[in-house]
Tab-separated table of C-alpha atoms in Angstrom:
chain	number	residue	atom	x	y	z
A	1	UNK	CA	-57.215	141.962	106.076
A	2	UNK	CA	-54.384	141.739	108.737
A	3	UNK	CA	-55.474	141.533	112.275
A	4	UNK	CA	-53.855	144.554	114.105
A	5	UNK	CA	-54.650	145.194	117.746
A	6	UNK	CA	-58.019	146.536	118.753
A	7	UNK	CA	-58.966	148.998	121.819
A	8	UNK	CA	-62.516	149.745	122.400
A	9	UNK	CA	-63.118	153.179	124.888
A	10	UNK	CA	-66.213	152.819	126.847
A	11	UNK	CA	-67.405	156.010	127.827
A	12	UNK	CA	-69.609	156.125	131.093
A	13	UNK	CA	-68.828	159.531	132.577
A	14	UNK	CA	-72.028	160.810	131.899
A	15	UNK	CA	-74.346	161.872	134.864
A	16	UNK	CA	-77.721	160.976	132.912
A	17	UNK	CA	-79.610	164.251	133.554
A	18	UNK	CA	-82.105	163.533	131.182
A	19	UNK	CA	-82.606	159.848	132.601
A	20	UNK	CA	-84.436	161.897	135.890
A	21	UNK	CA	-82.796	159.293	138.533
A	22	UNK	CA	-80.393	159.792	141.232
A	23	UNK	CA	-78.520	156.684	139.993
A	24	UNK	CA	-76.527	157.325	136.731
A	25	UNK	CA	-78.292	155.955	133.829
A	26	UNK	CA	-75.698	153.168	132.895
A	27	UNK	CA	-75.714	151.602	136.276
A	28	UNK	CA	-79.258	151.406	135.767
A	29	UNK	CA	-80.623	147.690	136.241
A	30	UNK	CA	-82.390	146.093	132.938
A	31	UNK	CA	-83.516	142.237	133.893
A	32	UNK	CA	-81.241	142.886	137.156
A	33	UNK	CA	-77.998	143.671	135.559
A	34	UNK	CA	-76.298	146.867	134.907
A	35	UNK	CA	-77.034	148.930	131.898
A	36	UNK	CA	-73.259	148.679	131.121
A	37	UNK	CA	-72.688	145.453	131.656
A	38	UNK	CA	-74.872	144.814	128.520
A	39	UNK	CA	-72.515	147.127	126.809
A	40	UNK	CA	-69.389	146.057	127.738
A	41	UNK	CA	-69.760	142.474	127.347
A	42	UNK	CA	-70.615	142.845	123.563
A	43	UNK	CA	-66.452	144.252	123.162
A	44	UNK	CA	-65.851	141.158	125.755
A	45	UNK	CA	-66.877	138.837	123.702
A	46	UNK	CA	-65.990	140.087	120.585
A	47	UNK	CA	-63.132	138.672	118.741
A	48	UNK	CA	-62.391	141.836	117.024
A	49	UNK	CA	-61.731	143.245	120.401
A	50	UNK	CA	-58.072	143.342	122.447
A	51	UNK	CA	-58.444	145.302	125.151
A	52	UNK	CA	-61.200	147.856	126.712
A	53	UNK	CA	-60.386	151.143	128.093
A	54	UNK	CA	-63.557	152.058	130.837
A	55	UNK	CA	-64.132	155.504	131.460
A	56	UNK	CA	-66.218	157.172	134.445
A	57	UNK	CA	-67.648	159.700	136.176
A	58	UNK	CA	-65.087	159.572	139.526
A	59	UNK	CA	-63.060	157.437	141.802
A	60	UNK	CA	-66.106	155.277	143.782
A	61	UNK	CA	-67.492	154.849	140.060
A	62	UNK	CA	-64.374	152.731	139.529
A	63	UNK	CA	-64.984	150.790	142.581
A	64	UNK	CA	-68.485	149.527	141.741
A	65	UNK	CA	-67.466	149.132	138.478
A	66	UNK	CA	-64.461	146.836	139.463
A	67	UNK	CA	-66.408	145.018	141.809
A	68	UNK	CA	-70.013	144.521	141.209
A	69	UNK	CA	-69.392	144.706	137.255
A	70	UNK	CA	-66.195	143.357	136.041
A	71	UNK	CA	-65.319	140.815	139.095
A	72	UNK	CA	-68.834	139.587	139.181
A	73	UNK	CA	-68.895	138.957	135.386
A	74	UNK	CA	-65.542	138.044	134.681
A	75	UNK	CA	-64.741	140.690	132.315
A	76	UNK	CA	-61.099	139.601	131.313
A	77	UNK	CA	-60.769	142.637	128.232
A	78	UNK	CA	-61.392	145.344	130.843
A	79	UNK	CA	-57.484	146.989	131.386
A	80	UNK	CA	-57.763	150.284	132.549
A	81	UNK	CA	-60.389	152.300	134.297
A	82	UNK	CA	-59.773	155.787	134.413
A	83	UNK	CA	-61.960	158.725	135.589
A	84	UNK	CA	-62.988	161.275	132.455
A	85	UNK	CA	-63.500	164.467	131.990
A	86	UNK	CA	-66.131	167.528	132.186
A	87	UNK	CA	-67.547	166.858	128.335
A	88	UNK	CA	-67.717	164.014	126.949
A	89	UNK	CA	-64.469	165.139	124.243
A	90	UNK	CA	-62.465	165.538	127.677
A	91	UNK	CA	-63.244	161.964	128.178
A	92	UNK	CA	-62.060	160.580	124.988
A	93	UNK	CA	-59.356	162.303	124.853
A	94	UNK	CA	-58.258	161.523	128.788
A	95	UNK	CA	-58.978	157.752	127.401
A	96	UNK	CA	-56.540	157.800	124.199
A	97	UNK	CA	-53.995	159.496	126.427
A	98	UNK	CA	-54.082	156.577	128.859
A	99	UNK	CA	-53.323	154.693	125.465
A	100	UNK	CA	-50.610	156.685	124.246
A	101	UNK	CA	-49.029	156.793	127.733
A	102	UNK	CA	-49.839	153.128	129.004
A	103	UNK	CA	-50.227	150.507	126.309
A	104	UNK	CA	-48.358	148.851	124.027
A	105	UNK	CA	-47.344	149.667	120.832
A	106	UNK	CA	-49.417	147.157	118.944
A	107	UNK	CA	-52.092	149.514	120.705
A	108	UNK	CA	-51.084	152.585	119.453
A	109	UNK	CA	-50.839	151.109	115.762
A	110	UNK	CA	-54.039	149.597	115.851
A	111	UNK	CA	-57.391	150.864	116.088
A	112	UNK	CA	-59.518	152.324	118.762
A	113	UNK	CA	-63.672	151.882	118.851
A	114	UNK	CA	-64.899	154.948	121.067
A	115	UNK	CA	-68.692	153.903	122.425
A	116	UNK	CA	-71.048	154.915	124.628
A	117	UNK	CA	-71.515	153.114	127.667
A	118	UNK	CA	-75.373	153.731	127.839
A	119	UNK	CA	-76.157	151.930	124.464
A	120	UNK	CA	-75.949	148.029	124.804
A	121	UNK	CA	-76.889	146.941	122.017
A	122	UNK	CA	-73.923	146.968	119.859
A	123	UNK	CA	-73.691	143.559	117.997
A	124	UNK	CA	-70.753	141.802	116.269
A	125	UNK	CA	-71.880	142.342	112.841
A	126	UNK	CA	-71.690	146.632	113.382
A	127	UNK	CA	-68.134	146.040	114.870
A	128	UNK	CA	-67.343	144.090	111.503
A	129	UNK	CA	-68.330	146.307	109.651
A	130	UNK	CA	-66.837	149.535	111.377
A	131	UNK	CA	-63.819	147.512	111.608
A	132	UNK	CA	-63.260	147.099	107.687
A	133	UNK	CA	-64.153	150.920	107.245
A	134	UNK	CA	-61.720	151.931	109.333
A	135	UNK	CA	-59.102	149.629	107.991
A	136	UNK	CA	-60.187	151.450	104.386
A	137	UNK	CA	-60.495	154.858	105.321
A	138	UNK	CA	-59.176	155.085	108.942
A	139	UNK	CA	-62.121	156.920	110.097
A	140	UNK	CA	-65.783	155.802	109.918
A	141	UNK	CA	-68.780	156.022	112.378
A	142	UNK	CA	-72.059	153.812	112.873
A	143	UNK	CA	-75.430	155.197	111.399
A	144	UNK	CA	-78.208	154.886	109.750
A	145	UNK	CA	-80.681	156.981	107.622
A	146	UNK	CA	-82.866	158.846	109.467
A	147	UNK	CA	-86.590	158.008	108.681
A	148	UNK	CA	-88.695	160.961	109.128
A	149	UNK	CA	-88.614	164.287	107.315
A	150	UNK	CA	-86.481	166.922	108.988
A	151	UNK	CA	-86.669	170.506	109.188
A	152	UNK	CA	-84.181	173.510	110.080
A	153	UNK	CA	-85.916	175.948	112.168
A	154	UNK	CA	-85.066	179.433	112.360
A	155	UNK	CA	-84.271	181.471	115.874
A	156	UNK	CA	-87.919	181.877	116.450
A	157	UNK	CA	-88.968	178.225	115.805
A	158	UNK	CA	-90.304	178.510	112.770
A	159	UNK	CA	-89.775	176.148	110.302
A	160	UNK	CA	-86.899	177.312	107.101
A	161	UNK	CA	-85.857	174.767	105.216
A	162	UNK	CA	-86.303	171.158	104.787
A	163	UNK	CA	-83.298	169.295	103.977
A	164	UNK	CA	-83.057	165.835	101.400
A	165	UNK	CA	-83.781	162.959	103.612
A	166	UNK	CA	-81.832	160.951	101.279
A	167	UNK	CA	-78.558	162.753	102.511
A	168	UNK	CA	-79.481	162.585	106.165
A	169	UNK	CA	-77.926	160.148	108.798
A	170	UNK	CA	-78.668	159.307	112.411
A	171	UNK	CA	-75.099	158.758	113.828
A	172	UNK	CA	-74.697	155.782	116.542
A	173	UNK	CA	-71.410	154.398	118.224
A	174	UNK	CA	-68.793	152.807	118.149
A	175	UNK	CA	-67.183	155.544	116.182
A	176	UNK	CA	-64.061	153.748	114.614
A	177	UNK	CA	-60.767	155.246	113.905
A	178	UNK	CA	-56.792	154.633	113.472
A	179	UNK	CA	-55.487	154.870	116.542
A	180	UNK	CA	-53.441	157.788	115.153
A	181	UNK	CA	-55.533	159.459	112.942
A	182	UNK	CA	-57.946	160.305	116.422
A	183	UNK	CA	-54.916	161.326	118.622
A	184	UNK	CA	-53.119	163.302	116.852
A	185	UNK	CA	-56.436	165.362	115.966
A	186	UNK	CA	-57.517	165.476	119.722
A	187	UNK	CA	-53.968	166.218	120.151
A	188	UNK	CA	-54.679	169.726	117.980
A	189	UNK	CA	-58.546	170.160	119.555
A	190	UNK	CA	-56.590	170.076	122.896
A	191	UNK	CA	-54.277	172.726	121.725
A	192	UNK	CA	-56.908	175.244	120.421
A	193	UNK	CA	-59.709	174.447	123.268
A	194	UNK	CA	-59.673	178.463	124.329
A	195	UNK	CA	-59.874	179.695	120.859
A	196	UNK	CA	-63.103	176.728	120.423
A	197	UNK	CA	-64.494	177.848	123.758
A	198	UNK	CA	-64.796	182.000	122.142
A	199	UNK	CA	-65.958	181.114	118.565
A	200	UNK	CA	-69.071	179.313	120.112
A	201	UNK	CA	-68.065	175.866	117.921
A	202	UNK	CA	-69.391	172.760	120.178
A	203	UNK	CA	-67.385	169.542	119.184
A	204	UNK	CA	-70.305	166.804	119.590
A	205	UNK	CA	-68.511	163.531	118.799
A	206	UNK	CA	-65.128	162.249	117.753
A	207	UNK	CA	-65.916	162.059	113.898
A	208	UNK	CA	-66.115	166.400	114.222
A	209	UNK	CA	-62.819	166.704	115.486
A	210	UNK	CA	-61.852	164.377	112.996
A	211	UNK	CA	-62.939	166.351	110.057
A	212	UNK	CA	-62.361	170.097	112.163
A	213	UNK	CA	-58.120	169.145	112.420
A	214	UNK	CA	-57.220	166.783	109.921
A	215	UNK	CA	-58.141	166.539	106.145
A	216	UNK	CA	-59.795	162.571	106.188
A	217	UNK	CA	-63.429	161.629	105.305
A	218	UNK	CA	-65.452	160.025	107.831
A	219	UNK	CA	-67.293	156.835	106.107
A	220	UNK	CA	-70.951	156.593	107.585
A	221	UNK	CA	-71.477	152.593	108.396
A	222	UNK	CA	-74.624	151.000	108.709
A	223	UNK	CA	-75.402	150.643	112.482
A	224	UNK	CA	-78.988	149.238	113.199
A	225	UNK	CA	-82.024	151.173	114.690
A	226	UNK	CA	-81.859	149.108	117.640
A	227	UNK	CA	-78.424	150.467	118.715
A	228	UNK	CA	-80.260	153.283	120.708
A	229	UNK	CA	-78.488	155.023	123.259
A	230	UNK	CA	-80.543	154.869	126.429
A	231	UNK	CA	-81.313	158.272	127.409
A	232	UNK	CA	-84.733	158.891	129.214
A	233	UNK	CA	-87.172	156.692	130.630
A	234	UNK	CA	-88.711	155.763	127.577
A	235	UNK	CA	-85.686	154.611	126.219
A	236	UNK	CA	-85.219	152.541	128.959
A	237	UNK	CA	-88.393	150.650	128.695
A	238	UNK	CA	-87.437	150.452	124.559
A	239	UNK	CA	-84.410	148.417	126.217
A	240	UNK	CA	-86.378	146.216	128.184
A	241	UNK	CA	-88.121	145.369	124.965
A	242	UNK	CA	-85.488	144.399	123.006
A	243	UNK	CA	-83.908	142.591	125.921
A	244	UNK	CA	-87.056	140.138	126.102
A	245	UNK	CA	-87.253	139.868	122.416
């Protein structure tokens, strides 16, 4: 497979809500580093990866990012840091424009891994493997099957229906795309937001807007149940775990 060029978008916008802590939960210290600095140097070390796009909550987030994260680790992949958006689509979408605008075109041709900043445990094997997807189908995302049974309640929290397991997927991150195929369907999300906003339809992740504006199949990749995002407080002592193991 040829080598093209490789961008990964870091997303770490979020405010953490959930985490219950003033500090945001990807600055969060685990064995007295940042949660993100976990995250980010799996794409810096990778040699899948060309460049890293960082995006965050506002302009003193990019300070302590560049300084206590980046300098302090010697993070050479890290290009651009740029401030996102109020959901996490506005985000992505602020990152691939900073692509489209800013980077080469080797970028732009290549292929962009979109990831969340609060799950560090990423490894090289999932970006292989998203990689080659992508390069097949041009769109694929990290999961893996879910392992308990699942049901679809109804508006008063009853169960209804009980879906095949077999069919059901937990989806992770990176979520791996052509550079193109993701922009120019963000491109049309961006371009019918209002119309979104008054039909009630809530774009989740990047592999929806995928298969909402264009016609290509997302390919599910096998992740690993370890790549957890790290959410609430019991994910963060799940992290400390698998740190120390």
């Amino acid at each position: 497979m040829e080598k093209k060029f490789c961008t990964a978008v870091v997303l770490a916008a979020g405010q953490g809500k959930r985490m219950g802590t003033k500090v945001a939960k990807q600055y969060l210290e685990i064995h007295g580093r940042p949660l993100l600095y976990y995250t980010l140097r799996a794409f810096e070390e990778s040699p899948l990866i060309d460049s890293i796009v960082l995006v965050v909550g506002d302009a003193g987030q990019i300070s302590y990012c560049k300084n206590e994260i980046i300098d302090v680790y010697h993070f050479k992949k890290v290009g651009t840091i740029t401030i996102g958006g109020k959901e996490r689509y506005d985000s992505v979408f602020r990152a691939l424009s900073v692509i489209a605008e800013k980077m080469s075109g080797t970028a732009r041709e290549g292929y962009v891994f979109i990831h969340d900043g609060a799950r560090p445990f990423v490894t090289q094997e999932i970006l292989q493997r998203c990689l080659e997807a992508a390069a097949a189908n041009e769109a694929c995302v990290a999961a893996m099957p879910v392992k308990d049974t699942i049901k679809i309640a109804d508006g008063e929290g009853f169960a209804q229906s009980t879906p095949r397991r077999d069919l059901l997927w937990t989806v992770q991150t990176p979520q791996t795309f052509s550079f193109s195929l993701i922009y120019q369907a963000y491109c049309k999300m961006a371009a019918q937001r209002e119309r979104l906003e008054k039909s009630g339809i809530q774009i989740t992740d990047d592999a929806m807007v995928v298969e909402t504006f264009t016609d290509r199949k997302v390919k599910l990749v096998e992740g690993s149940y370890e790549n957890i995002k790290v959410t609430t407080p019991d994910d963060l002592k799940l992290a400390e775990v698998f740190l120390r193991g």
